[in-house]
């Protein structure tokens, strides 16, 4: 088994495993500060922030011979017998020198910088920089230019790590960004006539270790230390990217990628990054209603949980349509509950929204045409209970023929999928329960119209396009008057206490 020594501590590597000095140090519990290196793009070793002492241990004698100069940890492979020293006085002095050099030219505008609170330059200065400033503080300019529809460049803040340039070349494969000029006059810019417009462009903001690249959608909206971060899963397509939902007082301000080597690596697409605005749309349904003689009437949740089982029990043949936006747990609860009322109830799969074709990028990241997070999970439940998979067109056909006395349709769709034809077909049932985010032709036909929770307001599990199960918890509370599907079904099942998808 290969052995690497970091600050006197032995670290075992798996056979064939390839690490560099930064990664080996991290495994040993030591942080090597760095700017230009990122595991998702190529190595350039340009920032000189991650310098370490390195050497080799003789396997026969155990004697260690060190290199005479510091080397970049990101560019130095960790092999059997490699020795790294990351905490010596020489290394600390080198770090302080690099930090001091960067700050000579860097504007100290932290109070107005969006990156304040999560800036590597800030953090590394306090951890590794000098305690006093030896250079005069000079007035700074605030040159700012747009790189595209989503990203702004604050030119004077850039430390030329070139992460964004390498990302566009190697991950997005579009190469819109480049380095112009030479020496101390280097800057990041776009090729003339080619703005930053690829579908992964928002990732360059996450990659930037300082405040040089700003997200136009998030710029000046919220300070990062006011927000809470919640692990979640993107519901924008069946890739099911691991994400963080960052919110303050139940209002989402941004979504960011969460590292997951099995699903999305370090990235998310712009559709997912900016596709959460419907969560706070004022058109959302809030509060349950029932169709009465005078039109739609508001009904309290406590009253609903009493009347709904009675209405379903008296409806005759039942059918339940499971939305691919439900979690695995919610879909199982809903189907199981309907089956307790009618053992022969039809369990079907709801509409599957799709747009274009799958789009893959050079690093393997894929934006799926299937615009829902949990078709496979819901399919598995429907097939298990039904014995066969009944799709949305088949349900409409059977409903139009008058086969069902009661139908429960779950929704949660951010776009309108329940069109007039579906409303006419399912409206023939004596009892129609529709649970969705927004009004629709089908909602107008509903006997009981129930508001649904959105992706950040629910908890449970999704199964993505590659059959990978991912669990998550809710990030924000639903709007007043909205009860999540899981919480409602928990009550209908007669259970007490708060709903939890997993114990």
CSV table of C-alpha atoms in Angstrom, one decimal:
chain,number,residue,atom,x,y,z
A,1,UNK,CA,0.0,0.0,0.0
A,2,UNK,CA,1.6,3.4,-1.0
A,3,UNK,CA,2.4,5.6,1.9
A,4,UNK,CA,2.7,9.4,1.9
A,5,UNK,CA,4.1,11.4,4.8
A,6,UNK,CA,2.5,14.8,5.6
A,7,UNK,CA,4.1,16.7,8.5
A,8,UNK,CA,5.3,13.5,9.9
A,9,UNK,CA,1.9,11.8,9.6
A,10,UNK,CA,1.6,8.7,7.4
A,11,UNK,CA,-1.3,8.6,4.9
A,12,UNK,CA,-2.2,5.4,3.0
A,13,UNK,CA,-3.2,5.6,-0.6
A,14,UNK,CA,-5.3,3.1,-2.4
A,15,UNK,CA,-3.6,1.1,-5.2
A,16,UNK,CA,-3.6,3.3,-8.3
A,17,UNK,CA,-5.0,6.3,-6.5
A,18,UNK,CA,-3.6,9.6,-7.8
A,19,UNK,CA,-3.4,12.6,-5.4
A,20,UNK,CA,-1.4,15.8,-5.3
A,21,UNK,CA,0.1,17.5,-2.3
A,22,UNK,CA,-3.0,19.5,-1.5
A,23,UNK,CA,-5.2,16.5,-1.6
A,24,UNK,CA,-2.8,14.3,0.4
A,25,UNK,CA,-2.5,17.1,3.1
A,26,UNK,CA,-6.2,17.4,3.3
A,27,UNK,CA,-6.5,13.6,3.9
A,28,UNK,CA,-4.0,14.0,6.7
A,29,UNK,CA,-6.0,16.8,8.2
A,30,UNK,CA,-3.9,19.8,7.0
A,31,UNK,CA,-5.1,22.6,4.8
A,32,UNK,CA,-2.9,23.9,2.1
A,33,UNK,CA,-4.3,27.3,1.0
A,34,UNK,CA,-4.7,27.7,-2.7
A,35,UNK,CA,-6.3,29.9,-5.3
A,36,UNK,CA,-5.7,28.6,-8.8
A,37,UNK,CA,-6.1,24.8,-8.1
A,38,UNK,CA,-9.6,23.2,-8.3
A,39,UNK,CA,-10.2,19.5,-8.6
A,40,UNK,CA,-12.6,20.0,-11.5
A,41,UNK,CA,-10.2,21.8,-13.9
A,42,UNK,CA,-6.6,21.4,-15.0
A,43,UNK,CA,-3.6,22.3,-13.0
A,44,UNK,CA,-1.6,25.5,-13.8
A,45,UNK,CA,0.2,26.2,-10.5
A,46,UNK,CA,0.2,29.9,-11.2
A,47,UNK,CA,-1.0,31.4,-7.9
A,48,UNK,CA,2.0,30.2,-5.8
A,49,UNK,CA,-0.2,30.1,-2.8
A,50,UNK,CA,0.0,26.4,-2.3
A,51,UNK,CA,3.8,26.1,-2.0
A,52,UNK,CA,5.1,23.3,0.2
A,53,UNK,CA,8.3,21.6,1.1
A,54,UNK,CA,8.6,18.2,-0.5
A,55,UNK,CA,11.0,15.3,-0.6
A,56,UNK,CA,11.4,11.6,-0.7
A,57,UNK,CA,11.9,8.8,1.8
A,58,UNK,CA,14.3,6.1,0.9
A,59,UNK,CA,12.3,2.8,1.1
A,60,UNK,CA,15.4,0.9,2.2
A,61,UNK,CA,17.1,3.2,4.7
A,62,UNK,CA,14.2,5.4,5.7
A,63,UNK,CA,16.3,8.5,5.1
A,64,UNK,CA,14.5,11.5,3.9
A,65,UNK,CA,16.0,13.9,1.3
A,66,UNK,CA,14.2,17.2,0.7
A,67,UNK,CA,14.1,19.4,-2.4
A,68,UNK,CA,16.1,22.7,-2.0
A,69,UNK,CA,13.1,24.9,-3.0
A,70,UNK,CA,9.4,25.0,-2.3
A,71,UNK,CA,7.1,23.5,-4.9
A,72,UNK,CA,3.4,24.0,-5.7
A,73,UNK,CA,1.5,21.3,-3.8
A,74,UNK,CA,-1.1,21.2,-6.6
A,75,UNK,CA,1.5,20.2,-9.2
A,76,UNK,CA,3.5,17.7,-7.0
A,77,UNK,CA,2.2,14.1,-7.2
A,78,UNK,CA,1.8,12.2,-4.0
A,79,UNK,CA,3.5,8.8,-4.6
A,80,UNK,CA,4.8,6.1,-2.4
A,81,UNK,CA,7.4,7.6,0.0
A,82,UNK,CA,6.7,11.3,-0.9
A,83,UNK,CA,7.2,13.7,2.0
A,84,UNK,CA,5.3,16.9,2.3
A,85,UNK,CA,5.9,19.6,4.9
A,86,UNK,CA,3.1,22.2,5.0
A,87,UNK,CA,3.5,23.9,8.3
A,88,UNK,CA,7.2,24.9,8.5
A,89,UNK,CA,8.4,28.5,9.0
A,90,UNK,CA,9.7,28.6,5.4
A,91,UNK,CA,6.3,27.7,4.1
A,92,UNK,CA,4.5,30.1,6.4
A,93,UNK,CA,6.8,33.0,5.2
A,94,UNK,CA,6.2,32.1,1.6
A,95,UNK,CA,2.4,32.2,2.2
A,96,UNK,CA,2.6,35.5,3.8
A,97,UNK,CA,4.7,37.0,1.0
A,98,UNK,CA,2.2,35.8,-1.7
A,99,UNK,CA,-0.7,37.2,0.4
A,100,UNK,CA,1.0,40.5,0.8
A,101,UNK,CA,1.8,40.8,-2.9
A,102,UNK,CA,-1.9,40.1,-3.8
A,103,UNK,CA,-3.2,42.7,-1.4
A,104,UNK,CA,-0.8,45.4,-2.7
A,105,UNK,CA,-2.9,45.5,-5.9
A,106,UNK,CA,-6.2,44.3,-4.6
A,107,UNK,CA,-8.9,46.9,-3.7
A,108,UNK,CA,-9.9,46.7,0.0
A,109,UNK,CA,-13.6,47.1,-0.7
A,110,UNK,CA,-14.8,44.2,1.4
A,111,UNK,CA,-17.8,46.2,2.9
A,112,UNK,CA,-19.3,46.5,-0.6
A,113,UNK,CA,-18.1,43.3,-2.1
A,114,UNK,CA,-20.6,40.5,-2.6
A,115,UNK,CA,-18.0,37.8,-1.8
A,116,UNK,CA,-17.4,39.2,1.7
A,117,UNK,CA,-17.9,36.4,4.2
A,118,UNK,CA,-17.0,33.6,1.8
A,119,UNK,CA,-13.9,35.1,0.2
A,120,UNK,CA,-10.7,33.0,0.2
A,121,UNK,CA,-8.6,36.2,0.1
A,122,UNK,CA,-10.2,37.4,3.3
A,123,UNK,CA,-9.9,34.1,5.0
A,124,UNK,CA,-6.3,33.4,4.0
A,125,UNK,CA,-5.2,36.9,5.0
A,126,UNK,CA,-6.4,36.3,8.5
A,127,UNK,CA,-5.0,32.8,8.7
A,128,UNK,CA,-1.8,33.2,6.8
A,129,UNK,CA,-1.1,36.8,6.0
A,130,UNK,CA,1.1,39.4,7.8
A,131,UNK,CA,-0.1,41.2,10.9
A,132,UNK,CA,0.8,44.6,9.5
A,133,UNK,CA,0.5,46.3,6.1
A,134,UNK,CA,3.9,47.5,4.8
A,135,UNK,CA,2.7,49.2,1.6
A,136,UNK,CA,0.8,52.4,1.3
A,137,UNK,CA,-3.0,52.1,0.8
A,138,UNK,CA,-3.7,53.5,-2.6
A,139,UNK,CA,-7.0,54.7,-4.0
A,140,UNK,CA,-8.6,52.0,-6.1
A,141,UNK,CA,-10.9,52.1,-9.1
A,142,UNK,CA,-14.0,50.0,-9.5
A,143,UNK,CA,-13.9,48.9,-13.1
A,144,UNK,CA,-16.8,46.7,-13.9
A,145,UNK,CA,-18.0,45.2,-17.1
A,146,UNK,CA,-20.6,42.6,-18.1
A,147,UNK,CA,-19.4,39.3,-19.4
A,148,UNK,CA,-22.9,38.0,-20.3
A,149,UNK,CA,-26.5,37.9,-19.2
A,150,UNK,CA,-25.6,36.3,-15.8
A,151,UNK,CA,-22.1,37.4,-14.8
A,152,UNK,CA,-20.4,40.7,-14.1
A,153,UNK,CA,-16.6,41.1,-13.8
A,154,UNK,CA,-15.2,43.5,-11.2
A,155,UNK,CA,-11.8,43.9,-13.0
A,156,UNK,CA,-9.7,45.2,-10.1
A,157,UNK,CA,-10.6,42.4,-7.7
A,158,UNK,CA,-9.3,39.7,-10.0
A,159,UNK,CA,-6.2,37.8,-8.8
A,160,UNK,CA,-5.7,36.0,-12.2
A,161,UNK,CA,-6.2,32.5,-10.9
A,162,UNK,CA,-7.7,31.7,-14.3
A,163,UNK,CA,-10.2,29.1,-12.9
A,164,UNK,CA,-13.0,30.7,-15.0
A,165,UNK,CA,-11.0,30.5,-18.2
A,166,UNK,CA,-10.1,26.9,-17.7
A,167,UNK,CA,-13.7,26.0,-16.8
A,168,UNK,CA,-15.1,27.5,-20.0
A,169,UNK,CA,-12.5,25.6,-22.1
A,170,UNK,CA,-12.5,22.2,-20.3
A,171,UNK,CA,-15.9,21.8,-18.7
A,172,UNK,CA,-18.4,23.9,-20.7
A,173,UNK,CA,-16.3,23.5,-23.9
A,174,UNK,CA,-17.3,26.9,-25.2
A,175,UNK,CA,-14.1,29.0,-24.5
A,176,UNK,CA,-15.7,32.4,-24.2
A,177,UNK,CA,-13.2,33.7,-21.6
A,178,UNK,CA,-9.6,34.5,-22.2
A,179,UNK,CA,-6.6,36.4,-20.6
A,180,UNK,CA,-5.7,39.6,-22.3
A,181,UNK,CA,-2.6,41.8,-22.0
A,182,UNK,CA,0.7,40.8,-20.2
A,183,UNK,CA,2.3,40.9,-16.8
A,184,UNK,CA,0.7,43.2,-14.2
A,185,UNK,CA,-1.8,44.4,-16.9
A,186,UNK,CA,-3.4,40.9,-17.4
A,187,UNK,CA,-7.2,40.8,-17.3
A,188,UNK,CA,-10.0,38.4,-17.9
A,189,UNK,CA,-12.2,39.2,-20.8
A,190,UNK,CA,-14.5,37.7,-23.4
A,191,UNK,CA,-13.7,37.1,-27.0
A,192,UNK,CA,-15.2,40.0,-29.1
A,193,UNK,CA,-18.7,39.1,-30.1
A,194,UNK,CA,-18.8,36.0,-27.9
A,195,UNK,CA,-20.4,36.8,-24.5
A,196,UNK,CA,-20.4,34.3,-21.6
A,197,UNK,CA,-23.6,32.5,-22.6
A,198,UNK,CA,-23.1,28.8,-22.1
A,199,UNK,CA,-25.6,26.8,-20.0
A,200,UNK,CA,-23.1,26.3,-17.2
A,201,UNK,CA,-21.9,30.0,-17.0
A,202,UNK,CA,-23.0,30.6,-13.4
A,203,UNK,CA,-20.4,28.1,-12.2
A,204,UNK,CA,-17.6,30.6,-12.8
A,205,UNK,CA,-19.0,32.7,-10.0
A,206,UNK,CA,-18.7,29.7,-7.6
A,207,UNK,CA,-15.2,29.0,-8.9
A,208,UNK,CA,-13.9,32.6,-8.3
A,209,UNK,CA,-12.1,32.6,-5.0
A,210,UNK,CA,-12.5,36.3,-4.6
A,211,UNK,CA,-15.2,38.8,-5.6
A,212,UNK,CA,-14.1,39.4,-9.2
A,213,UNK,CA,-17.0,37.5,-10.7
A,214,UNK,CA,-20.5,38.5,-9.5
A,215,UNK,CA,-23.8,36.8,-10.2
A,216,UNK,CA,-26.1,39.5,-11.6
A,217,UNK,CA,-29.2,37.7,-10.1
A,218,UNK,CA,-27.7,37.7,-6.6
A,219,UNK,CA,-25.7,40.9,-6.6
A,220,UNK,CA,-26.4,43.1,-3.6
A,221,UNK,CA,-29.4,41.0,-2.6
A,222,UNK,CA,-28.2,39.5,0.7
A,223,UNK,CA,-25.1,39.2,2.9
A,224,UNK,CA,-23.9,35.6,3.0
A,225,UNK,CA,-23.7,35.5,6.8
A,226,UNK,CA,-27.4,36.2,7.1
A,227,UNK,CA,-28.3,33.2,5.0
A,228,UNK,CA,-28.8,29.6,6.1
A,229,UNK,CA,-27.6,26.8,3.9
A,230,UNK,CA,-29.6,23.6,3.4
A,231,UNK,CA,-28.5,20.4,1.5
A,232,UNK,CA,-31.1,19.6,-1.2
A,233,UNK,CA,-31.6,18.1,-4.7
A,234,UNK,CA,-32.4,20.1,-7.8
A,235,UNK,CA,-35.8,19.3,-9.3
A,236,UNK,CA,-35.2,21.0,-12.6
A,237,UNK,CA,-34.4,17.8,-14.5
A,238,UNK,CA,-33.8,14.1,-14.0
A,239,UNK,CA,-30.0,14.5,-13.5
A,240,UNK,CA,-30.9,15.4,-9.8
A,241,UNK,CA,-27.9,17.6,-9.1
A,242,UNK,CA,-26.9,17.9,-5.4
A,243,UNK,CA,-27.4,21.5,-4.4
A,244,UNK,CA,-27.5,23.9,-1.5
A,245,UNK,CA,-30.5,26.1,-1.0
A,246,UNK,CA,-29.5,29.3,0.7
A,247,UNK,CA,-32.3,31.3,2.3
A,248,UNK,CA,-33.0,33.9,4.9
A,249,UNK,CA,-36.3,34.0,6.7
A,250,UNK,CA,-37.9,31.4,4.4
A,251,UNK,CA,-37.0,33.4,1.2
A,252,UNK,CA,-34.6,31.7,-1.2
A,253,UNK,CA,-31.8,33.9,-2.5
A,254,UNK,CA,-29.7,31.5,-4.5
A,255,UNK,CA,-28.9,27.9,-5.3
A,256,UNK,CA,-25.4,26.6,-5.4
A,257,UNK,CA,-23.9,23.2,-6.4
A,258,UNK,CA,-23.0,20.7,-3.7
A,259,UNK,CA,-20.1,18.4,-4.5
A,260,UNK,CA,-21.3,15.0,-5.5
A,261,UNK,CA,-18.8,12.9,-7.7
A,262,UNK,CA,-21.5,10.4,-8.5
A,263,UNK,CA,-24.1,12.9,-9.9
A,264,UNK,CA,-23.0,16.4,-10.8
A,265,UNK,CA,-19.4,16.7,-9.7
A,266,UNK,CA,-19.0,20.4,-8.7
A,267,UNK,CA,-21.4,22.0,-11.1
A,268,UNK,CA,-25.1,22.8,-11.8
A,269,UNK,CA,-26.6,24.2,-14.9
A,270,UNK,CA,-28.1,27.7,-15.2
A,271,UNK,CA,-31.6,26.4,-15.6
A,272,UNK,CA,-31.3,24.8,-12.2
A,273,UNK,CA,-29.4,27.6,-10.6
A,274,UNK,CA,-32.0,30.3,-11.6
A,275,UNK,CA,-35.1,28.0,-11.8
A,276,UNK,CA,-36.4,28.6,-8.3
A,277,UNK,CA,-38.3,31.8,-8.8
A,278,UNK,CA,-41.7,30.1,-9.1
A,279,UNK,CA,-41.3,29.2,-5.4
A,280,UNK,CA,-42.2,32.8,-4.5
A,281,UNK,CA,-44.6,33.4,-7.3
A,282,UNK,CA,-47.7,35.3,-6.0
A,283,UNK,CA,-49.9,33.1,-8.2
A,284,UNK,CA,-49.3,30.1,-6.0
A,285,UNK,CA,-52.3,28.3,-4.6
A,286,UNK,CA,-52.6,28.8,-0.8
A,287,UNK,CA,-55.2,27.2,1.4
A,288,UNK,CA,-57.6,24.3,0.4
A,289,UNK,CA,-60.9,25.1,-1.3
A,290,UNK,CA,-64.0,23.1,-2.1
A,291,UNK,CA,-66.5,23.6,-5.0
A,292,UNK,CA,-69.8,24.7,-3.6
A,293,UNK,CA,-73.0,26.2,-4.8
A,294,UNK,CA,-71.6,29.7,-4.8
A,295,UNK,CA,-68.3,28.7,-6.4
A,296,UNK,CA,-65.1,27.9,-4.6
A,297,UNK,CA,-65.3,28.0,-0.8
A,298,UNK,CA,-62.4,28.0,1.6
A,299,UNK,CA,-62.2,25.0,3.9
A,300,UNK,CA,-59.9,24.6,6.9
A,301,UNK,CA,-57.3,21.8,6.9
A,302,UNK,CA,-58.8,20.2,10.0
A,303,UNK,CA,-62.3,20.0,8.4
A,304,UNK,CA,-60.7,18.8,5.2
A,305,UNK,CA,-59.0,15.8,6.8
A,306,UNK,CA,-62.4,14.8,8.1
A,307,UNK,CA,-64.4,15.3,4.9
A,308,UNK,CA,-61.9,14.0,2.4
A,309,UNK,CA,-61.9,10.4,3.6
A,310,UNK,CA,-65.7,10.4,3.7
A,311,UNK,CA,-65.9,11.7,0.1
A,312,UNK,CA,-63.3,9.2,-1.2
A,313,UNK,CA,-65.0,6.3,0.6
A,314,UNK,CA,-68.3,7.2,-1.1
A,315,UNK,CA,-66.9,7.8,-4.5
A,316,UNK,CA,-66.7,4.2,-5.7
A,317,UNK,CA,-63.8,3.2,-8.0
A,318,UNK,CA,-60.8,5.3,-7.3
A,319,UNK,CA,-57.7,6.3,-9.2
A,320,UNK,CA,-54.6,8.2,-8.0
A,321,UNK,CA,-52.2,10.0,-10.3
A,322,UNK,CA,-48.6,10.3,-8.9
A,323,UNK,CA,-46.6,13.3,-9.9
A,324,UNK,CA,-42.9,12.8,-10.7
A,325,UNK,CA,-42.3,15.9,-8.5
A,326,UNK,CA,-43.4,13.9,-5.4
A,327,UNK,CA,-40.7,12.3,-3.3
A,328,UNK,CA,-40.6,8.6,-3.0
A,329,UNK,CA,-42.0,8.7,0.5
A,330,UNK,CA,-44.9,11.0,-0.5
A,331,UNK,CA,-45.8,8.9,-3.5
A,332,UNK,CA,-45.8,5.7,-1.4
A,333,UNK,CA,-48.0,7.4,1.2
A,334,UNK,CA,-50.5,8.7,-1.3
A,335,UNK,CA,-50.8,5.4,-3.2
A,336,UNK,CA,-51.0,3.3,-0.1
A,337,UNK,CA,-53.6,5.6,1.4
A,338,UNK,CA,-55.9,5.4,-1.7
A,339,UNK,CA,-55.4,1.6,-1.7
A,340,UNK,CA,-56.7,1.4,1.9
A,341,UNK,CA,-59.9,3.0,0.7
A,342,UNK,CA,-60.1,1.0,-2.5
A,343,UNK,CA,-58.0,-2.1,-2.8
A,344,UNK,CA,-58.4,-2.1,-6.6
A,345,UNK,CA,-57.7,1.6,-7.0
A,346,UNK,CA,-55.7,2.5,-10.2
A,347,UNK,CA,-52.2,3.9,-9.4
A,348,UNK,CA,-50.9,5.8,-12.4
A,349,UNK,CA,-48.0,8.1,-13.4
A,350,UNK,CA,-48.7,11.7,-14.0
A,351,UNK,CA,-47.4,13.8,-17.0
A,352,UNK,CA,-43.7,13.7,-17.6
A,353,UNK,CA,-42.5,17.2,-18.8
A,354,UNK,CA,-39.8,17.1,-21.4
A,355,UNK,CA,-37.9,19.7,-23.4
A,356,UNK,CA,-35.6,19.1,-26.3
A,357,UNK,CA,-32.9,16.4,-26.0
A,358,UNK,CA,-30.3,15.5,-23.4
A,359,UNK,CA,-27.3,17.9,-23.6
A,360,UNK,CA,-23.9,16.6,-22.5
A,361,UNK,CA,-20.7,18.6,-21.9
A,362,UNK,CA,-17.1,17.6,-22.3
A,363,UNK,CA,-16.6,16.6,-18.7
A,364,UNK,CA,-19.7,14.4,-18.7
A,365,UNK,CA,-22.2,16.7,-17.0
A,366,UNK,CA,-25.6,16.3,-18.6
A,367,UNK,CA,-28.7,18.4,-18.7
A,368,UNK,CA,-31.6,16.0,-19.1
A,369,UNK,CA,-34.5,16.6,-21.4
A,370,UNK,CA,-36.8,15.1,-18.8
A,371,UNK,CA,-37.7,18.1,-16.6
A,372,UNK,CA,-38.7,16.3,-13.4
A,373,UNK,CA,-36.7,14.8,-10.6
A,374,UNK,CA,-38.3,11.6,-9.6
A,375,UNK,CA,-40.0,9.7,-12.5
A,376,UNK,CA,-38.1,6.5,-11.8
A,377,UNK,CA,-38.9,6.6,-8.1
A,378,UNK,CA,-42.6,7.1,-8.8
A,379,UNK,CA,-42.6,4.6,-11.6
A,380,UNK,CA,-41.2,1.9,-9.2
A,381,UNK,CA,-44.0,2.6,-6.7
A,382,UNK,CA,-46.7,2.6,-9.3
A,383,UNK,CA,-45.4,-0.6,-10.9
A,384,UNK,CA,-45.1,-2.3,-7.5
A,385,UNK,CA,-48.6,-1.5,-6.4
A,386,UNK,CA,-50.3,-1.8,-9.8
A,387,UNK,CA,-48.4,-4.6,-11.4
A,388,UNK,CA,-48.1,-2.6,-14.6
A,389,UNK,CA,-47.3,1.0,-15.4
A,390,UNK,CA,-50.3,3.1,-16.4
A,391,UNK,CA,-49.4,6.4,-17.9
A,392,UNK,CA,-51.1,9.8,-18.1
A,393,UNK,CA,-52.8,9.3,-21.5
A,394,UNK,CA,-54.2,6.0,-20.4
A,395,UNK,CA,-55.7,7.6,-17.2
A,396,UNK,CA,-57.4,10.3,-19.3
A,397,UNK,CA,-58.8,7.8,-21.7
A,398,UNK,CA,-60.2,5.6,-18.9
A,399,UNK,CA,-61.5,8.7,-17.0
A,400,UNK,CA,-63.3,10.0,-20.1
A,401,UNK,CA,-65.0,6.6,-20.4
A,402,UNK,CA,-66.5,7.1,-16.9
A,403,UNK,CA,-64.5,4.3,-15.2
A,404,UNK,CA,-63.6,6.3,-12.0
A,405,UNK,CA,-65.9,7.8,-9.4
A,406,UNK,CA,-63.0,9.5,-7.6
A,407,UNK,CA,-59.6,10.7,-8.8
A,408,UNK,CA,-56.8,12.3,-6.9
A,409,UNK,CA,-54.3,14.1,-9.1
A,410,UNK,CA,-51.0,15.2,-7.4
A,411,UNK,CA,-49.1,18.0,-9.1
A,412,UNK,CA,-46.3,20.3,-7.9
A,413,UNK,CA,-45.4,21.2,-11.5
A,414,UNK,CA,-43.6,24.6,-12.0
A,415,UNK,CA,-45.1,24.8,-15.5
A,416,UNK,CA,-48.6,24.2,-16.7
A,417,UNK,CA,-49.1,20.6,-17.8
A,418,UNK,CA,-52.8,20.1,-17.1
A,419,UNK,CA,-54.5,21.4,-20.2
A,420,UNK,CA,-58.1,21.7,-21.2
A,421,UNK,CA,-58.3,18.2,-22.7
A,422,UNK,CA,-57.2,16.7,-19.4
A,423,UNK,CA,-59.7,18.8,-17.5
A,424,UNK,CA,-62.6,17.6,-19.7
A,425,UNK,CA,-61.5,13.9,-19.4
A,426,UNK,CA,-61.0,13.9,-15.6
A,427,UNK,CA,-63.9,16.3,-14.9
A,428,UNK,CA,-66.4,13.5,-15.6
A,429,UNK,CA,-65.6,11.9,-12.2
A,430,UNK,CA,-68.0,12.7,-9.4
A,431,UNK,CA,-65.0,13.5,-7.1
A,432,UNK,CA,-61.9,15.2,-8.4
A,433,UNK,CA,-59.1,16.2,-6.0
A,434,UNK,CA,-56.3,18.3,-7.5
A,435,UNK,CA,-53.1,19.2,-5.6
A,436,UNK,CA,-50.9,21.6,-7.4
A,437,UNK,CA,-48.8,24.8,-7.2
A,438,UNK,CA,-50.7,27.0,-9.7
A,439,UNK,CA,-54.2,27.4,-11.1
A,440,UNK,CA,-54.9,25.4,-14.3
A,441,UNK,CA,-57.9,24.2,-16.3
A,442,UNK,CA,-57.8,21.0,-14.3
A,443,UNK,CA,-57.8,22.9,-11.1
A,444,UNK,CA,-61.0,24.7,-12.1
A,445,UNK,CA,-62.7,21.3,-12.4
A,446,UNK,CA,-61.6,20.1,-9.0
A,447,UNK,CA,-64.1,19.3,-6.3
A,448,UNK,CA,-61.3,19.8,-3.8
A,449,UNK,CA,-58.4,22.0,-4.8
A,450,UNK,CA,-55.4,21.6,-2.5
A,451,UNK,CA,-52.1,23.6,-2.6
A,452,UNK,CA,-48.9,21.7,-3.1
A,453,UNK,CA,-45.4,22.2,-1.7
A,454,UNK,CA,-42.5,23.1,-3.9
A,455,UNK,CA,-39.1,21.3,-4.0
A,456,UNK,CA,-37.5,23.4,-1.2
A,457,UNK,CA,-40.5,23.0,1.0
A,458,UNK,CA,-40.6,19.2,1.1
A,459,UNK,CA,-38.4,16.4,2.4
A,460,UNK,CA,-37.8,12.9,1.3
A,461,UNK,CA,-35.9,11.2,-1.6
A,462,UNK,CA,-35.7,11.3,-5.4
A,463,UNK,CA,-34.4,8.7,-7.8
A,464,UNK,CA,-32.5,10.3,-10.7
A,465,UNK,CA,-32.0,9.2,-14.3
A,466,UNK,CA,-29.1,6.9,-13.3
A,467,UNK,CA,-31.2,5.2,-10.6
A,468,UNK,CA,-29.4,6.9,-7.8
A,469,UNK,CA,-31.4,7.6,-4.6
A,470,UNK,CA,-30.8,10.9,-2.9
A,471,UNK,CA,-32.4,12.1,0.3
A,472,UNK,CA,-32.8,15.7,1.5
A,473,UNK,CA,-34.7,17.8,4.1
A,474,UNK,CA,-36.9,20.9,3.6
A,475,UNK,CA,-35.1,24.2,3.4
A,476,UNK,CA,-37.9,26.7,3.8
A,477,UNK,CA,-41.5,26.6,5.2
A,478,UNK,CA,-44.3,26.6,2.7
A,479,UNK,CA,-46.4,29.8,2.4
A,480,UNK,CA,-49.1,30.3,5.0
A,481,UNK,CA,-52.0,28.1,4.2
A,482,UNK,CA,-50.0,25.4,2.4
A,483,UNK,CA,-49.5,21.9,3.9
A,484,UNK,CA,-47.0,19.7,2.2
A,485,UNK,CA,-48.2,16.5,0.7
A,486,UNK,CA,-46.3,14.4,3.2
A,487,UNK,CA,-47.8,16.3,6.2
A,488,UNK,CA,-51.4,16.0,4.8
A,489,UNK,CA,-51.1,12.3,4.2
A,490,UNK,CA,-49.6,11.9,7.6
A,491,UNK,CA,-52.7,13.4,9.1
A,492,UNK,CA,-55.1,11.4,6.8
A,493,UNK,CA,-53.4,8.3,8.0
A,494,UNK,CA,-54.3,9.2,11.6
A,495,UNK,CA,-50.7,9.7,12.8
A,496,UNK,CA,-49.8,12.2,15.4
A,497,UNK,CA,-46.9,14.6,15.8
A,498,UNK,CA,-44.9,16.3,13.0
A,499,UNK,CA,-44.3,14.6,9.7
A,500,UNK,CA,-40.8,13.2,9.1
A,501,UNK,CA,-40.0,11.5,5.8
A,502,UNK,CA,-37.3,9.5,7.5
A,503,UNK,CA,-37.0,8.6,11.2
